[in-house]
CSV table of C-alpha atoms and ligand atoms in Angstrom, one decimal:
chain,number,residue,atom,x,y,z
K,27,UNK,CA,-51.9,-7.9,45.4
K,28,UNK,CA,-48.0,-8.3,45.6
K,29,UNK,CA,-48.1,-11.7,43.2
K,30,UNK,CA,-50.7,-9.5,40.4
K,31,UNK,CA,-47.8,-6.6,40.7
K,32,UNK,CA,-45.0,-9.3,40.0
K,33,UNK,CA,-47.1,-11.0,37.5
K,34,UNK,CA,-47.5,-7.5,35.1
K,35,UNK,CA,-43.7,-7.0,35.6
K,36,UNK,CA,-42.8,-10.3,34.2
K,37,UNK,CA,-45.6,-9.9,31.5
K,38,UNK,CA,-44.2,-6.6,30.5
K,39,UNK,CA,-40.7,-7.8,30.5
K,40,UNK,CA,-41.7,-10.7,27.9
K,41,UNK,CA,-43.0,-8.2,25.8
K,42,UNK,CA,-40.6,-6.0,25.8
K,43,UNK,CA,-38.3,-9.3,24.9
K,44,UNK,CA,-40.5,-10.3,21.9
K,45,UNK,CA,-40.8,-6.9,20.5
K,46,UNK,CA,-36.7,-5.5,20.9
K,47,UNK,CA,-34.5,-9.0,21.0
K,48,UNK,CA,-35.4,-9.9,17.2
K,49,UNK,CA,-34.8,-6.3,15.3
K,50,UNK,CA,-31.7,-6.2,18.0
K,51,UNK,CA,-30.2,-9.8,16.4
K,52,UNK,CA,-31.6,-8.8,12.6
K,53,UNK,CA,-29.5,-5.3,13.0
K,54,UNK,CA,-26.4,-7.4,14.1
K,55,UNK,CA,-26.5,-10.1,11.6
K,56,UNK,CA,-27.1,-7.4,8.7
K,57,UNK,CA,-24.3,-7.5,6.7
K,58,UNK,CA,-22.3,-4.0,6.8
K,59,UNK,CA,-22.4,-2.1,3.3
K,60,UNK,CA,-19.2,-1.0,1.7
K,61,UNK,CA,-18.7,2.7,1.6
K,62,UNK,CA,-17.0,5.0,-1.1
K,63,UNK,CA,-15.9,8.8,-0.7
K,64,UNK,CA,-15.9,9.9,-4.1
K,65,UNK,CA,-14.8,8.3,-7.4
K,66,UNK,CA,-11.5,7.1,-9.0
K,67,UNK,CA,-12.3,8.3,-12.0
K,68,UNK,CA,-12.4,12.0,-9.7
K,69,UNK,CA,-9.1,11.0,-8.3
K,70,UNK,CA,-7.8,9.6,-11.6
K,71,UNK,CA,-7.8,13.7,-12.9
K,72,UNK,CA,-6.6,15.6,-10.0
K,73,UNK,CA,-9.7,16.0,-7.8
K,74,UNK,CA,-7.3,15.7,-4.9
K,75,UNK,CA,-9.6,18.2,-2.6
K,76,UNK,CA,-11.5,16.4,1.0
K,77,UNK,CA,-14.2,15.3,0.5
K,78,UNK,CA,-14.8,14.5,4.0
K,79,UNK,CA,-13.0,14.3,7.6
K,80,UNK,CA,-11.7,10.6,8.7
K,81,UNK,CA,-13.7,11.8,11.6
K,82,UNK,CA,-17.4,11.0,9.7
K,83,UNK,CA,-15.6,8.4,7.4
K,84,UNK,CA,-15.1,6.1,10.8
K,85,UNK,CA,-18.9,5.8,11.3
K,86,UNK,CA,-18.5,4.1,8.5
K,87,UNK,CA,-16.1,1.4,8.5
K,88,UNK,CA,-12.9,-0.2,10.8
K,89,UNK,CA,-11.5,-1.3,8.0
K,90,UNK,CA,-10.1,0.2,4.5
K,91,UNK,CA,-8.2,2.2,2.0
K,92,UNK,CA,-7.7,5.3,0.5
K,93,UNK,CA,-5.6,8.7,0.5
K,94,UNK,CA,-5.5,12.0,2.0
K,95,UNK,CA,-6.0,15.7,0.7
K,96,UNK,CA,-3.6,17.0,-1.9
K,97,UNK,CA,-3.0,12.7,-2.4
K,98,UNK,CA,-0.9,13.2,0.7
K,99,UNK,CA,0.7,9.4,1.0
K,100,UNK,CA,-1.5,5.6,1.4
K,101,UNK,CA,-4.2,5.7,3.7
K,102,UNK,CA,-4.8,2.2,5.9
K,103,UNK,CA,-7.7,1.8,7.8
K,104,UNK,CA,-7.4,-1.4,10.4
K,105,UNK,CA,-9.3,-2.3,13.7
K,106,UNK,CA,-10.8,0.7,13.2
K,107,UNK,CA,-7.1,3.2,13.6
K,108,UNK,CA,-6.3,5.5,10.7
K,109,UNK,CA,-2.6,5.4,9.6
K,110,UNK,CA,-0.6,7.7,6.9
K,111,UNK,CA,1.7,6.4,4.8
K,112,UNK,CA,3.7,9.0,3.8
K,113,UNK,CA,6.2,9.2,0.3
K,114,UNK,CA,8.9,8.5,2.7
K,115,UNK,CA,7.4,5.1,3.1
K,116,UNK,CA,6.7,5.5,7.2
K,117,UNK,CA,3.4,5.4,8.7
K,118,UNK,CA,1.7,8.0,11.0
K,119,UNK,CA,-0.8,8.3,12.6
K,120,UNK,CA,-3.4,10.3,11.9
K,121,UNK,CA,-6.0,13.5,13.3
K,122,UNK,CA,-9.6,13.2,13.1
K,123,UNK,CA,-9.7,15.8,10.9
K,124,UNK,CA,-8.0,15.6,8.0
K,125,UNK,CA,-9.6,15.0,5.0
K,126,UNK,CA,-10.4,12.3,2.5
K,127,UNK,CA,-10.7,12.9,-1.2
K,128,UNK,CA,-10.9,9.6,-1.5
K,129,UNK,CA,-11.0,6.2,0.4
K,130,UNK,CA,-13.0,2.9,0.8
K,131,UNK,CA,-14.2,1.2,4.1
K,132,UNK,CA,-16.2,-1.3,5.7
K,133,UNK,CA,-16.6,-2.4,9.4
K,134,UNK,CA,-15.0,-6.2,9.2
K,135,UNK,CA,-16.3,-9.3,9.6
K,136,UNK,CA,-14.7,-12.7,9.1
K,137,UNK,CA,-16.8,-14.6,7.1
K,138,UNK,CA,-14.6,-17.1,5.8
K,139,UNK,CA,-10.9,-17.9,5.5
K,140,UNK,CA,-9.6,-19.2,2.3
K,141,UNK,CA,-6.5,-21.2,3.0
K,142,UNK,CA,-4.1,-21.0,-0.1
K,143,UNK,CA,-1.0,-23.9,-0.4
K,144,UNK,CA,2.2,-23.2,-2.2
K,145,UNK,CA,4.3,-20.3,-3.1
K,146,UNK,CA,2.8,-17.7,-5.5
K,147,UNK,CA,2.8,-14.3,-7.4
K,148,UNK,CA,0.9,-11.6,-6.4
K,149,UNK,CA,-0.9,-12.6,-10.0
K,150,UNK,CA,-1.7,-15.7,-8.9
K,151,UNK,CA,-2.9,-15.0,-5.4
K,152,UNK,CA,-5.6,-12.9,-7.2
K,153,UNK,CA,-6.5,-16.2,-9.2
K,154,UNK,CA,-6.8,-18.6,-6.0
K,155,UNK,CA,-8.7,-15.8,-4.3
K,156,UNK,CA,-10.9,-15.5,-7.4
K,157,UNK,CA,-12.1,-19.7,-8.1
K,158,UNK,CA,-12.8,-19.8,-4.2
K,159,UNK,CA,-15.2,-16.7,-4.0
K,160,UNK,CA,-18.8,-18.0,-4.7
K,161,UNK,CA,-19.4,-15.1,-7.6
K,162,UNK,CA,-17.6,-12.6,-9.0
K,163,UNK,CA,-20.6,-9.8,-9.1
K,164,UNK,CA,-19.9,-8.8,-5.3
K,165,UNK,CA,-17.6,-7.0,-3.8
K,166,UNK,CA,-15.5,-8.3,-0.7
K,167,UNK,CA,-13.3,-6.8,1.7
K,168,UNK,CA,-10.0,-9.0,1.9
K,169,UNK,CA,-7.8,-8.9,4.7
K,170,UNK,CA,-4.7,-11.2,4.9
K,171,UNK,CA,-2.5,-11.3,7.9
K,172,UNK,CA,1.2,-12.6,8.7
K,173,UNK,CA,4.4,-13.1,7.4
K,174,UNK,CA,5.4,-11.8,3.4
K,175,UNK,CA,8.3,-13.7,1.6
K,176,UNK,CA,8.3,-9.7,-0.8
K,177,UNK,CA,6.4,-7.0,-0.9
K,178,UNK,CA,6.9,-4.2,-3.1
K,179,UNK,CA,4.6,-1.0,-2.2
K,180,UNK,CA,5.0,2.7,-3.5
K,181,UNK,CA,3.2,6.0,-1.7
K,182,UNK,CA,3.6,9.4,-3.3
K,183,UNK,CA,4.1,12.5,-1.9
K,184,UNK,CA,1.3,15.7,-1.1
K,185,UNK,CA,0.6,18.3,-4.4
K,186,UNK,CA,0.1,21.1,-4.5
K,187,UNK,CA,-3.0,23.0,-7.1
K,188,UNK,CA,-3.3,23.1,-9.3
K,189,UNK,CA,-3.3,18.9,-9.2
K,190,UNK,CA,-1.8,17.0,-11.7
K,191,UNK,CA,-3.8,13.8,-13.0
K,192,UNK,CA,-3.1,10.6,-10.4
K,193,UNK,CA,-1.1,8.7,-13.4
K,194,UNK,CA,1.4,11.9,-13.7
K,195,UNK,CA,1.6,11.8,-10.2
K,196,UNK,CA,2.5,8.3,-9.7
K,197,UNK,CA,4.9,7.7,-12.9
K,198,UNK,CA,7.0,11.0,-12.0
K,199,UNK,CA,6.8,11.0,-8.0
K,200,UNK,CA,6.3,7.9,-6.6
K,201,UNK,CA,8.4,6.0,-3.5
K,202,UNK,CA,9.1,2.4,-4.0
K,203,UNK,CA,9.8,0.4,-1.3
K,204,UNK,CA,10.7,-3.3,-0.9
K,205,UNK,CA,9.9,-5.3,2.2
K,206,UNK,CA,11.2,-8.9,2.6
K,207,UNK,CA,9.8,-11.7,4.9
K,208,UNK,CA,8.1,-9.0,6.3
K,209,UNK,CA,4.9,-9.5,8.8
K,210,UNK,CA,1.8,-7.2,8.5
K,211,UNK,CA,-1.8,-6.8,7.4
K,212,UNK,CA,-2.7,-6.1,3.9
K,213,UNK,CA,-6.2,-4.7,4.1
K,214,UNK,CA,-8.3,-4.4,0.9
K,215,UNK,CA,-11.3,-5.5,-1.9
K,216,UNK,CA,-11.6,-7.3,-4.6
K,217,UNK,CA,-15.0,-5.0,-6.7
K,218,UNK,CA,-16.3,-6.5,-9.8
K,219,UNK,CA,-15.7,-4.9,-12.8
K,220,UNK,CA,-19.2,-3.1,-13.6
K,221,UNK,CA,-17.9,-0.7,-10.4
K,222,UNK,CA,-15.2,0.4,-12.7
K,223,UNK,CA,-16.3,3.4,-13.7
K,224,UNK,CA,-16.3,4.4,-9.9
K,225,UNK,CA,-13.7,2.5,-8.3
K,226,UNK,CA,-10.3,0.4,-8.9
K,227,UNK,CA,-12.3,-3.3,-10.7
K,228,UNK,CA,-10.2,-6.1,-9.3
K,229,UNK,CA,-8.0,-5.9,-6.3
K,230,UNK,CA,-6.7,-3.1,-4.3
K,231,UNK,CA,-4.7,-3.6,-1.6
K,232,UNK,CA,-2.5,-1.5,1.2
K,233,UNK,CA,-0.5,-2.8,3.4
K,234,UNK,CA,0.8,-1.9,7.0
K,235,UNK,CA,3.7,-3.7,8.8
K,236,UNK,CA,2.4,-5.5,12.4
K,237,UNK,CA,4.6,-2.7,14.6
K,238,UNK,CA,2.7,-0.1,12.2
K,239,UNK,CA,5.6,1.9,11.4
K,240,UNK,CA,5.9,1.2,7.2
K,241,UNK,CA,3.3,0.2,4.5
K,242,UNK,CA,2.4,1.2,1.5
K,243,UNK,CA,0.0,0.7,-1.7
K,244,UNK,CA,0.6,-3.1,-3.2
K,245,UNK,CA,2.3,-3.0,-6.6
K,246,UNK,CA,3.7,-6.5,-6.1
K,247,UNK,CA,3.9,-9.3,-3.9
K,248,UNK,CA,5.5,-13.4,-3.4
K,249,UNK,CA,3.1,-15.1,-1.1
K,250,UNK,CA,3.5,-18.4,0.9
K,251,UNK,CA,0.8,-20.6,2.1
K,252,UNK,CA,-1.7,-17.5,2.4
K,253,UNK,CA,-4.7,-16.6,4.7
K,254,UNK,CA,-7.3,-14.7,3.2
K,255,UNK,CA,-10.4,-13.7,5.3
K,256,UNK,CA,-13.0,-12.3,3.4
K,257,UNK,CA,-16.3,-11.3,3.6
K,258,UNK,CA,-18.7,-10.3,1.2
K,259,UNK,CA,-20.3,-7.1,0.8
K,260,UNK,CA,-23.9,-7.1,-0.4
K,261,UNK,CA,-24.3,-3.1,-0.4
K,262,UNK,CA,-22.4,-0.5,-1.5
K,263,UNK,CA,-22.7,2.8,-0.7
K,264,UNK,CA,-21.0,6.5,-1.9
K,265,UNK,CA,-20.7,9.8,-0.9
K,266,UNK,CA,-20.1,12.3,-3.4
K,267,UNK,CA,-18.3,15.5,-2.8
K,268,UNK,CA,-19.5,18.8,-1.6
K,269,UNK,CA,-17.3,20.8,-3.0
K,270,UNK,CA,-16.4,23.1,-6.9
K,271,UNK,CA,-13.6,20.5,-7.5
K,272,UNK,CA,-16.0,17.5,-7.9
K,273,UNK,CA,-18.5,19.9,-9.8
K,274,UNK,CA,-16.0,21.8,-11.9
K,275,UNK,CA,-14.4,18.4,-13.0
K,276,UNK,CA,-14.7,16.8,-16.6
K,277,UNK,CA,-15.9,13.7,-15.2
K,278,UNK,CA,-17.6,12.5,-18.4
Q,25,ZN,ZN1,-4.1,2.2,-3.3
């Protein structure tokens, strides 16, 4: 009677193996999506208004970009902290709710790391990262890590409304900072061109020192014997904005 009870206990226990472990391991090896709040093109005219709190944003991703309401400095996401970059070129951290008008995150994975030789321009870092990634109609989330020979990054300070368009923005008000053999994280994506329309085509990258106290967004860069780790992003995903600013806006 005691062996029959054992018996239906291990029986039920395979079962329950079968059934749960494989959508368990399929969940985990399902790549993570990358996720949008809003449009550039939104950003690009003034819709500087949350969109939504970094709060709901981190069930979302660990690891990103983006900026804050009223454009209120750089926004870098990393291991799955949110730090402010503020025009005065330091880095804060930041409250779960404060808003996003717009940003870009994914949760990080490693997939591979492309090891680049040599000394190069920001320019040319693009180009080596490009003829090693297998196609150039996905997205990836880039991440490379240690010590910079010259960065140069900019933030811009918080408007006020009525917003000024983004490019008004950054020609008249933005910080400019130059780092020199300086060790951080930059943290961003490289998004084929036909997401243009809703997002910056090409590379985007911010940057945050390794004691987290300075970063910025990258305008310009000398590399030397780069890491990138990339992984590629076979979804991507958007939230629009619930608010008159997004529906009021001449997106078109
Ligand atoms: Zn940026």
């Amino acid at each position: 009677m005691k062996l029959k009870r054992y018996l239906w206990i291990v029986v039920c226990l395979i079962v329950l193996a079968v059934s749960v472990l494989p959508a368990y391991s399929q969940q985990r090896l399902q790549p993570y999506p990358g996720f949008q709040v809003s449009t550039l093109g939104a950003l690009n005219i003034g819709v500087y208004e949350g969109a939504s709190t970094l709060a709901k944003l981190k069930g979302h991703g660990d690891f990103g970009l983006g900026t804050f309401e009223g454009l209120d400095g750089e926004m870098v996401v990393l291991n799955g902290k949110f730090y402010q970059i503020k025009s005065d070129g330091v880095a804060y951290p930041v409250a779960d709710d404060i808003r996003t008008p717009f940003s870009v995150v994914t949760f990080f994975r490693r997939e591979k790391s492309l090891r680049l030789t040599g000394q190069m321009t920001y320019k040319e870092l693009q180009q080596q990262i490009n003829e090693r990634l297998s196609t150039p109609n996905l997205p990836y989330a880039i991440r490379l890590e240690g010590t910079f020979p010259y960065l140069k990054v900019r933030s811009v300070p918080k408007q006020t409304p009525p917003y000024r368009p983004l490019s008004e923005v950054v020609s008249q008000q933005q910080s400019v900072f130059e780092l020199r053999n300086v060790r951080g994280t930059l943290v961003g994506f490289q998004l084929p061109q036909f997401l243009k329309d809703v997002n910056v085509a090409g590379y985007h990258f911010h940057f945050i020192t390794s004691d987290r106290k300075a970063g910025g967004h990258l305008l310009d860069g000398k590399f030397l014997n780069p890491v990138a780790d990339v992984e590629t992003l076979r979804d991507w995903q958007m939230m629009l904005p619930n608010n008159i600013a997004f529906e009021k806006a001449s997106l078109e």
